[in-house]
Amino acid sequence: MRVLITVASRHGATAEIGSAIGRVLTEAGHQVVESAPEEVTSLDDVDVVVLGSAVYTAHWLPAAREFARQWQDELLARRVWVFSSGLATQPAASANSPHELLALRERVGALGHRSFAGRLQRSELAFAERALIAGARAKEGDHRDFEAVAAWARDIAGQLAVVREQTVA
Ligand SMILES: Cc1cc2nc3c(=O)[nH]c(=O)nc-3n(C[C@H](O)[C@H](O)[C@H](O)COP(=O)(O)O)c2cc1C
């Protein structure tokens, strides 16, 4: 199937999670294209969309939210999975889940959502970002768990394999 991986990322950590998902789906025999949300001009040649965003101040980045809004009708007609990546850990599952997530999932008819731990490198942050994060308990470092990412991608591949079998049968 033709898969679009589209990820909103400010410092690249979430984009790399998207690429890791893309590699697993490519290995599973799918045609994968990666494109930034604001660069997508059509979903005509796409069967499956994986939409992700880094979480900043408890929200998805505007580019990912705008993508979901702009392409809502097309997304509802396709198989869509969404993921978030952030560093909030208090409490683990809900804190790095953006506020608008439920509405967003419904808007695009997402079949699933996962939150993955992200990466924080204070040296690469803009001044305003450093000020914002100063009071937070977020720990510096790369907390991404690429095995968990690959496992989720394999799960998606498994679900797509079922669809493929049903289409052929
Ligand atoms: C200014 C700032 C605000 C953040 N706010 C949140 C937040 O509200 N929730 C969260 O889980 N992570 C938050 N994070 C952590 C980022 O989501 C994390 O660093 C992520 O991996 C960055 O991804 P990116 O490199 O793709 O931009 C914040 C980070 C910064 C620098």
XYZ file of N, CA, C and O and ligand atoms in Angstrom:
707
model
N 0.842 -1.192 0.000
C 0.000 0.000 0.000
C 0.881 1.247 0.000
O 2.035 1.191 0.391
N 0.283 2.355 -0.403
C 1.056 3.604 -0.462
C 0.859 4.370 0.856
O -0.266 4.724 1.201
N 1.971 4.585 1.540
C 1.914 5.151 2.892
C 2.586 6.517 2.918
O 3.732 6.664 2.466
N 1.892 7.500 3.471
C 2.500 8.806 3.714
C 2.826 8.932 5.195
O 1.952 8.741 6.047
N 4.095 9.251 5.475
C 4.488 9.558 6.851
C 4.684 11.067 6.909
O 5.536 11.615 6.190
N 3.910 11.736 7.728
C 4.022 13.191 7.789
C 4.082 13.639 9.248
O 3.211 13.289 10.054
N 5.138 14.369 9.586
C 5.459 14.621 10.991
C 5.828 16.093 11.209
O 6.660 16.638 10.481
N 5.223 16.706 12.212
C 5.602 18.068 12.596
C 6.646 17.980 13.711
O 6.395 17.360 14.749
N 7.789 18.587 13.475
C 8.931 18.437 14.383
C 9.706 19.744 14.386
O 9.961 20.308 13.322
N 10.062 20.243 15.565
C 10.821 21.496 15.592
C 12.326 21.252 15.565
O 13.070 21.973 14.926
N 12.765 20.240 16.271
C 14.220 20.011 16.383
C 14.637 18.644 15.843
O 15.750 18.185 16.118
N 13.757 17.987 15.115
C 14.143 16.779 14.379
C 13.915 15.457 15.091
O 13.920 14.409 14.439
N 13.706 15.458 16.393
C 13.592 14.186 17.121
C 12.342 13.408 16.699
O 12.391 12.191 16.499
N 11.242 14.106 16.537
C 9.982 13.437 16.175
C 10.016 13.001 14.712
O 9.488 11.938 14.356
N 10.668 13.808 13.873
C 10.800 13.433 12.463
C 11.550 12.102 12.349
O 11.208 11.252 11.520
N 12.559 11.909 13.200
C 13.319 10.651 13.147
C 12.468 9.459 13.604
O 12.656 8.338 13.129
N 11.537 9.704 14.505
C 10.601 8.633 14.895
C 9.751 8.255 13.675
O 9.544 7.076 13.375
N 9.302 9.281 12.934
C 8.528 9.022 11.718
C 9.328 8.196 10.710
O 8.814 7.248 10.113
N 10.614 8.543 10.554
C 11.458 7.801 9.605
C 11.613 6.350 10.044
O 11.634 5.438 9.200
N 11.723 6.123 11.351
C 11.864 4.751 11.862
C 10.594 3.947 11.558
O 10.664 2.773 11.172
N 9.446 4.579 11.695
C 8.177 3.914 11.354
C 8.174 3.595 9.851
O 7.806 2.491 9.424
N 8.636 4.563 9.066
C 8.685 4.377 7.615
C 9.564 3.199 7.217
O 9.211 2.430 6.306
N 10.696 3.039 7.904
C 11.605 1.926 7.560
C 10.922 0.573 7.783
O 11.030 -0.337 6.966
N 10.207 0.454 8.892
C 9.519 -0.818 9.187
C 8.451 -1.096 8.123
O 8.319 -2.228 7.635
N 7.703 -0.060 7.750
C 6.636 -0.268 6.770
C 7.213 -0.554 5.382
O 6.640 -1.332 4.609
N 8.368 0.026 5.076
C 9.042 -0.284 3.805
C 9.462 -1.751 3.795
O 9.243 -2.472 2.814
N 10.056 -2.189 4.916
C 10.482 -3.601 5.018
C 9.282 -4.545 4.876
O 9.420 -5.664 4.400
N 8.109 -4.060 5.296
C 6.901 -4.893 5.204
C 6.301 -4.861 3.795
O 5.237 -5.437 3.562
N 6.975 -4.162 2.869
C 6.552 -4.203 1.469
C 5.687 -3.036 1.016
O 5.115 -3.080 -0.069
N 5.602 -1.995 1.837
C 4.778 -0.849 1.445
C 5.625 0.221 0.759
O 6.834 0.296 0.970
N 4.956 1.045 -0.036
C 5.643 2.167 -0.689
C 5.502 3.371 0.238
O 4.394 3.898 0.396
N 6.592 3.788 0.841
C 6.527 4.839 1.854
C 7.099 6.151 1.327
O 8.177 6.177 0.742
N 6.356 7.217 1.554
C 6.836 8.559 1.225
C 6.795 9.388 2.495
O 5.820 9.330 3.247
N 7.876 10.129 2.761
C 7.895 11.038 3.918
C 7.801 12.466 3.412
O 8.523 12.849 2.492
N 6.942 13.240 4.056
C 6.786 14.631 3.640
C 6.328 15.462 4.832
O 5.506 14.999 5.622
N 6.853 16.669 4.960
C 6.416 17.535 6.062
C 4.950 17.915 5.848
O 4.517 18.060 4.689
N 4.172 18.070 6.927
C 2.728 18.349 6.774
C 2.438 19.531 5.852
O 1.515 19.479 5.037
N 3.246 20.584 5.961
C 2.959 21.778 5.167
C 3.365 21.613 3.700
O 3.039 22.452 2.869
N 4.049 20.518 3.378
C 4.472 20.316 1.986
C 3.550 19.369 1.213
O 3.721 19.171 0.015
N 2.590 18.786 1.914
C 1.691 17.842 1.248
C 0.687 18.628 0.398
O 0.048 19.562 0.877
N 0.594 18.262 -0.883
C -0.321 18.989 -1.773
C -1.489 18.128 -2.242
O -2.446 18.628 -2.820
N -1.389 16.813 -2.034
C -2.484 15.925 -2.448
C -2.365 14.601 -1.700
O -1.264 14.163 -1.376
N -3.508 13.972 -1.456
C -3.478 12.627 -0.870
C -4.024 11.608 -1.867
O -4.324 10.470 -1.506
N -4.128 12.020 -3.128
C -4.720 11.146 -4.151
C -3.998 9.804 -4.264
O -4.625 8.780 -4.469
N -2.663 9.832 -4.173
C -1.897 8.595 -4.368
C -1.527 7.931 -3.050
O -0.514 7.235 -2.956
N -2.316 8.170 -2.028
C -1.988 7.678 -0.690
C -3.135 6.823 -0.153
O -4.295 7.221 -0.234
N -2.797 5.630 0.383
C -3.827 4.772 0.996
C -3.835 4.900 2.515
O -4.861 4.714 3.160
N -2.648 5.163 3.071
C -2.470 5.116 4.524
C -1.671 6.350 4.946
O -0.699 6.710 4.288
N -2.078 6.973 6.050
C -1.337 8.136 6.544
C -0.924 7.897 7.993
O -1.753 7.491 8.824
N 0.351 8.133 8.283
C 0.824 8.153 9.669
C 1.187 9.603 9.964
O 2.111 10.159 9.365
N 0.413 10.217 10.856
C 0.584 11.642 11.169
C 1.119 11.770 12.590
O 0.542 11.223 13.534
N 2.234 12.484 12.729
C 2.822 12.632 14.058
C 3.164 14.072 14.369
O 3.280 14.913 13.473
N 3.322 14.341 15.661
C 3.752 15.681 16.065
C 4.496 15.624 17.384
O 4.178 14.811 18.263
N 5.461 16.512 17.495
C 6.046 16.769 18.806
C 5.020 17.528 19.630
O 4.178 18.247 19.079
N 5.079 17.359 20.946
C 4.162 18.072 21.836
C 4.914 19.252 22.457
O 5.993 19.076 23.024
N 4.348 20.441 22.300
C 4.935 21.645 22.914
C 3.849 22.338 23.713
O 2.757 22.590 23.175
N 4.165 22.636 24.961
C 3.195 23.244 25.887
C 1.819 22.572 25.757
O 0.796 23.226 25.613
N 1.859 21.244 25.815
C 0.664 20.390 25.851
C -0.165 20.403 24.573
O -1.339 20.022 24.594
N 0.435 20.842 23.475
C -0.290 20.842 22.203
C 0.562 20.242 21.091
O 1.787 20.328 21.116
N -0.112 19.685 20.109
C 0.573 19.355 18.858
C 1.056 20.642 18.216
O 0.463 21.721 18.421
N 2.094 20.535 17.399
C 2.585 21.711 16.669
C 1.525 22.160 15.655
O 0.759 21.335 15.119
N 1.466 23.462 15.368
C 0.433 23.985 14.460
C 0.404 23.285 13.101
O -0.678 23.051 12.560
N 1.558 22.930 12.547
C 1.563 22.319 11.203
C 0.786 21.006 11.189
O 0.076 20.710 10.223
N 0.896 20.215 12.267
C 0.188 18.935 12.310
C -1.307 19.161 12.534
O -2.148 18.484 11.936
N -1.631 20.129 13.388
C -3.057 20.424 13.627
C -3.711 20.954 12.354
O -4.827 20.590 12.014
N -2.962 21.809 11.657
C -3.490 22.384 10.412
C -3.659 21.288 9.349
O -4.646 21.271 8.603
N -2.702 20.342 9.315
C -2.801 19.226 8.362
C -4.096 18.451 8.606
O -4.833 18.133 7.672
N -4.367 18.154 9.881
C -5.563 17.378 10.220
C -6.834 18.137 9.823
O -7.819 17.538 9.378
N -6.789 19.451 9.976
C -7.957 20.262 9.633
C -8.130 20.336 8.108
O -9.196 20.057 7.569
N -7.031 20.651 7.439
C -7.083 20.861 5.986
C -7.496 19.597 5.221
O -8.224 19.655 4.249
N -6.984 18.436 5.686
C -7.193 17.202 4.930
C -8.231 16.289 5.584
O -8.293 15.092 5.291
N -9.030 16.852 6.456
C -9.973 16.043 7.227
C -10.788 15.060 6.364
O -10.859 13.869 6.661
N -11.394 15.539 5.282
C -12.258 14.669 4.474
C -11.457 13.529 3.849
O -11.884 12.375 3.854
N -10.279 13.866 3.331
C -9.434 12.849 2.690
C -8.945 11.841 3.732
O -8.865 10.648 3.467
N -8.645 12.331 4.918
C -8.140 11.433 5.962
C -9.236 10.473 6.421
O -8.986 9.293 6.670
N -10.440 10.978 6.527
C -11.549 10.120 6.952
C -11.787 8.968 5.968
O -12.311 7.928 6.342
N -11.359 9.162 4.727
C -11.556 8.130 3.704
C -10.351 7.189 3.603
O -10.315 6.322 2.731
N -9.337 7.394 4.483
C -8.134 6.557 4.436
C -7.844 5.938 5.795
O -8.460 6.309 6.785
N -6.901 4.996 5.813
C -6.474 4.441 7.106
C -5.423 5.363 7.698
O -4.420 5.671 7.048
N -5.679 5.812 8.923
C -4.808 6.819 9.539
C -4.390 6.362 10.929
O -5.208 5.870 11.714
N -3.105 6.509 11.208
C -2.605 6.337 12.579
C -1.909 7.625 12.983
O -1.327 8.323 12.129
N -1.993 7.956 14.272
C -1.345 9.186 14.734
C -0.424 8.883 15.918
O -0.646 7.932 16.666
N 0.625 9.682 16.041
C 1.482 9.546 17.214
C 1.949 10.910 17.690
O 1.993 11.888 16.942
N 2.280 10.950 18.980
C 2.785 12.167 19.609
C 4.122 11.828 20.236
O 4.379 10.683 20.608
N 4.963 12.847 20.386
C 6.206 12.614 21.104
C 6.506 13.798 22.003
O 6.464 14.950 21.563
N 6.743 13.505 23.268
C 7.017 14.568 24.228
C 7.782 14.023 25.405
O 8.183 12.861 25.422
N 7.946 14.866 26.393
C 8.774 14.449 27.524
C 8.075 14.492 28.861
O 8.636 14.085 29.873
N 6.840 14.983 28.874
C 6.145 15.043 30.152
C 5.952 13.626 30.681
O 5.642 12.712 29.929
N 6.155 13.443 31.967
C 6.064 12.086 32.515
C 5.161 12.026 33.744
O 5.160 11.056 34.478
N 4.393 13.072 34.023
C 3.623 13.127 35.270
C 2.122 13.307 35.045
O 1.681 14.420 34.831
N 1.301 12.320 35.037
C 1.621 10.899 35.008
C 1.954 10.487 33.583
O 1.488 11.126 32.646
N 2.685 9.421 33.436
C 3.302 9.103 32.155
C 2.354 9.131 30.963
O 2.592 9.845 30.004
N 1.282 8.380 31.038
C 0.468 8.214 29.837
C -0.261 9.493 29.434
O -0.284 9.853 28.269
N -0.827 10.202 30.392
C -1.661 11.329 30.001
C -0.872 12.619 29.789
O -1.242 13.435 28.967
N 0.229 12.797 30.509
C 0.886 14.099 30.464
C 1.473 14.431 29.103
O 1.459 15.588 28.704
N 1.987 13.448 28.384
C 2.496 13.832 27.071
C 1.478 13.549 25.964
O 1.804 13.437 24.808
N 0.229 13.515 26.398
C -0.850 13.398 25.431
C -1.451 14.787 25.264
O -1.937 15.371 26.217
N -1.388 15.328 24.063
C -1.842 16.705 23.891
C -3.333 16.894 24.191
O -4.125 15.991 23.999
N -3.682 18.110 24.642
C -5.055 18.407 25.043
C -6.079 18.101 23.964
O -7.164 17.633 24.239
N -5.712 18.407 22.726
C -6.701 18.326 21.653
C -6.785 16.937 21.036
O -7.449 16.733 20.042
N -6.110 15.959 21.655
C -5.926 14.675 20.983
C -7.219 13.944 20.645
O -7.371 13.432 19.543
N -8.155 13.906 21.585
C -9.376 13.151 21.339
C -10.123 13.727 20.137
O -10.519 12.990 19.220
N -10.274 15.058 20.126
C -10.970 15.716 19.014
C -10.225 15.456 17.713
O -10.829 15.189 16.668
N -8.900 15.500 17.810
C -8.077 15.316 16.626
C -8.215 13.897 16.063
O -8.356 13.685 14.862
N -8.218 12.932 16.966
C -8.370 11.532 16.526
C -9.699 11.332 15.835
O -9.791 10.647 14.828
N -10.725 11.931 16.414
C -12.050 11.789 15.803
C -12.104 12.485 14.451
O -12.673 11.970 13.496
N -11.478 13.646 14.396
C -11.501 14.433 13.159
C -10.954 13.630 11.977
O -11.480 13.699 10.880
N -9.876 12.885 12.215
C -9.244 12.175 11.084
C -9.609 10.688 11.064
O -9.136 9.946 10.219
N -10.437 10.258 12.012
C -10.821 8.844 12.056
C -9.647 7.931 12.320
O -9.518 6.868 11.699
N -8.769 8.335 13.225
C -7.543 7.558 13.459
C -7.842 6.180 14.034
O -8.677 6.019 14.916
N -7.128 5.191 13.534
C -7.296 3.817 14.008
C -6.496 3.569 15.281
O -6.714 2.577 15.967
N -5.550 4.447 15.562
C -4.779 4.275 16.787
C -3.895 5.476 17.049
O -3.638 6.286 16.148
N -3.490 5.622 18.312
C -2.564 6.690 18.703
C -1.549 6.148 19.682
O -1.884 5.343 20.562
N -0.305 6.592 19.549
C 0.716 6.263 20.542
C 1.480 7.522 20.929
O 1.716 8.403 20.113
N 1.864 7.572 22.196
C 2.761 8.632 22.666
C 4.137 8.022 22.890
O 4.253 7.008 23.584
N 5.136 8.627 22.314
C 6.503 8.153 22.501
C 7.330 9.209 23.224
O 7.131 10.416 23.017
N 8.250 8.756 24.042
C 9.161 9.685 24.707
C 10.052 10.359 23.668
O 10.372 9.767 22.631
N 10.441 11.605 23.936
C 11.204 12.383 22.959
C 12.632 12.650 23.380
O 13.252 11.874 24.119
N 13.144 13.759 22.902
C 14.550 14.124 23.150
C 14.612 15.598 23.539
O 13.924 16.426 22.937
N 15.429 15.902 24.496
C 15.608 17.302 24.900
C 17.088 17.633 24.949
O 17.842 17.029 25.715
N 17.489 18.552 24.064
C 18.881 19.016 24.077
C 18.841 20.520 24.281
O 18.555 21.262 23.340
N 19.091 20.930 25.498
C 18.948 22.359 25.816
C 19.785 23.233 24.893
O 19.391 24.334 24.539
N 20.961 22.730 24.466
C 21.866 23.534 23.635
C 21.228 23.913 22.291
O 21.599 24.927 21.699
N 20.289 23.111 21.794
C 19.716 23.418 20.474
C 18.414 24.226 20.578
O 17.794 24.532 19.573
N 18.003 24.573 21.794
C 16.741 25.299 21.958
C 16.923 26.797 21.743
O 17.980 27.359 22.049
N 15.874 27.427 21.254
C 15.857 28.887 21.160
C 15.728 29.448 22.583
O 15.303 28.743 23.500
N 16.084 30.723 22.734
C 16.071 31.345 24.063
C 14.695 31.197 24.728
O 14.576 30.795 25.890
N 13.646 31.497 23.972
C 12.284 31.448 24.536
C 11.940 30.026 24.973
O 11.266 29.825 25.984
N 12.386 29.035 24.203
C 12.105 27.641 24.559
C 12.825 27.270 25.851
O 12.284 26.593 26.712
N 14.067 27.732 25.970
C 14.844 27.424 27.183
C 14.166 28.020 28.411
O 14.081 27.393 29.462
N 13.646 29.242 28.242
C 12.967 29.909 29.353
C 11.719 29.114 29.739
O 11.427 28.915 30.923
N 11.003 28.643 28.721
C 9.760 27.900 28.974
C 10.024 26.592 29.713
O 9.281 26.190 30.601
N 11.099 25.936 29.328
C 11.370 24.612 29.854
C 12.111 24.675 31.201
O 12.193 23.680 31.926
N 12.608 25.871 31.531
C 13.459 26.013 32.727
C 12.800 25.458 33.984
O 13.427 24.757 34.774
N 11.501 25.757 34.142
C 10.824 25.335 35.364
C 10.322 23.901 35.306
O 9.929 23.331 36.328
N 10.330 23.310 34.111
C 9.790 21.956 33.964
C 10.795 20.924 34.461
O 11.988 21.181 34.530
N 10.279 19.741 34.773
C 11.162 18.700 35.294
C 11.760 17.838 34.192
O 12.391 16.834 34.470
N 11.499 18.238 32.937
C 11.952 17.406 31.819
C 13.459 17.175 31.880
O 14.234 18.094 32.122
N 13.830 15.946 31.662
C 15.243 15.556 31.758
C 15.939 15.691 30.419
O 15.443 15.188 29.403
N 17.081 16.344 30.417
C 17.904 16.460 29.211
C 18.267 15.061 28.694
O 18.477 14.137 29.485
N 18.326 14.917 27.385
C 18.803 13.651 26.829
C 17.849 13.083 25.801
O 16.782 13.628 25.543
N 18.290 11.979 25.221
C 17.490 11.313 24.198
C 16.759 10.144 24.843
O 17.369 9.132 25.183
N 15.461 10.297 25.025
C 14.666 9.278 25.725
C 13.858 8.422 24.743
O 12.993 7.654 25.155
N 14.160 8.589 23.461
C 13.361 7.855 22.472
C 13.649 6.354 22.561
O 14.790 5.944 22.690
N 12.589 5.577 22.480
C 12.702 4.124 22.559
C 12.354 3.571 21.172
O 11.184 3.348 20.849
N 13.401 3.388 20.368
C 13.146 3.006 18.979
C 12.627 1.575 18.852
O 12.033 1.232 17.841
N 12.843 0.773 19.875
C 12.263 -0.575 19.840
C 10.740 -0.478 19.996
O 9.987 -1.163 19.292
N 10.297 0.412 20.899
C 8.851 0.618 21.067
C 8.237 1.196 19.790
O 7.128 0.822 19.387
N 8.979 2.098 19.148
C 8.501 2.691 17.887
C 8.363 1.600 16.822
O 7.338 1.496 16.139
N 9.396 0.759 16.707
C 9.375 -0.297 15.690
C 8.250 -1.294 15.971
O 7.587 -1.781 15.052
N 8.018 -1.562 17.255
C 6.955 -2.515 17.612
C 5.592 -1.964 17.184
O 4.744 -2.701 16.661
N 5.394 -0.672 17.406
C 4.122 -0.056 16.992
C 3.985 -0.103 15.467
O 2.910 -0.408 14.928
N 5.085 0.181 14.782
C 5.052 0.153 13.311
C 4.767 -1.266 12.808
O 4.028 -1.455 11.832
N 5.325 -2.273 13.495
C 5.053 -3.659 13.086
C 3.571 -3.994 13.299
O 2.967 -4.730 12.527
N 3.001 -3.429 14.364
C 1.577 -3.631 14.626
C 0.736 -3.041 13.481
O -0.209 -3.666 12.999
N 1.113 -1.841 13.042
C 0.417 -1.217 11.901
C 0.569 -2.113 10.667
O -0.401 -2.391 9.958
N 1.802 -2.584 10.436
C 2.051 -3.448 9.271
C 1.169 -4.696 9.335
O 0.631 -5.144 8.318
N 1.009 -5.236 10.538
C 0.159 -6.424 10.707
C -1.282 -6.121 10.339
O -1.948 -6.912 9.652
N -1.769 -4.962 10.768
C -3.156 -4.599 10.447
C -3.333 -4.362 8.947
O -4.353 -4.717 8.364
N -2.297 -3.793 8.324
C -2.389 -3.555 6.875
C -2.328 -4.871 6.101
O -2.946 -5.003 5.041
N -1.601 -5.831 6.648
C -1.515 -7.139 5.977
C -2.893 -7.791 5.945
O -3.282 -8.409 4.951
N -3.644 -7.633 7.025
C -5.005 -8.191 7.066
C -5.870 -7.524 5.993
O -6.602 -8.177 5.254
N -5.750 -6.198 5.898
C -6.532 -5.458 4.889
C -6.180 -5.951 3.489
O -7.042 -6.192 2.648
N -4.846 -6.131 3.260
C -4.385 -6.571 1.936
C -4.968 -7.942 1.586
O -5.435 -8.169 0.487
N -4.957 -8.834 2.583
C -5.489 -10.181 2.349
C -6.977 -10.106 2.012
O -7.455 -10.783 1.112
N -7.698 -9.247 2.768
C -9.138 -9.134 2.534
C -9.416 -8.566 1.142
O -10.375 -8.951 0.488
N -8.537 -7.644 0.688
C -8.735 -7.021 -0.625
C -8.496 -8.033 -1.736
O -9.193 -8.053 -2.742
N -7.493 -8.884 -1.528
C -7.142 -9.889 -2.544
C -8.184 -10.998 -2.593
O -8.538 -11.482 -3.655
N -8.706 -11.359 -1.393
C -9.630 -12.501 -1.319
C -10.942 -12.224 -2.053
O -11.351 -11.119 -2.240
C 9.597 24.755 25.048
C 9.273 23.296 25.150
C 8.004 22.908 25.559
C 7.676 21.540 25.670
N 6.430 21.168 26.087
C 6.134 19.847 26.216
C 4.840 19.430 26.692
O 3.955 20.224 26.971
N 4.606 18.098 26.818
C 5.551 17.181 26.497
O 5.284 15.992 26.651
N 6.785 17.532 26.052
C 7.090 18.847 25.903
N 8.318 19.230 25.429
C 9.280 18.210 25.026
C 9.304 17.996 23.500
O 8.064 17.507 23.049
C 10.418 16.995 23.154
O 11.633 17.621 23.419
C 10.331 16.490 21.724
O 11.109 15.313 21.606
C 10.812 17.525 20.727
O 10.606 17.015 19.445
P 11.204 17.688 18.139
O 12.712 17.561 18.198
O 10.635 16.876 17.016
O 10.747 19.102 18.087
C 8.653 20.566 25.326
C 9.925 20.983 24.901
C 10.233 22.318 24.813
C 11.607 22.723 24.362
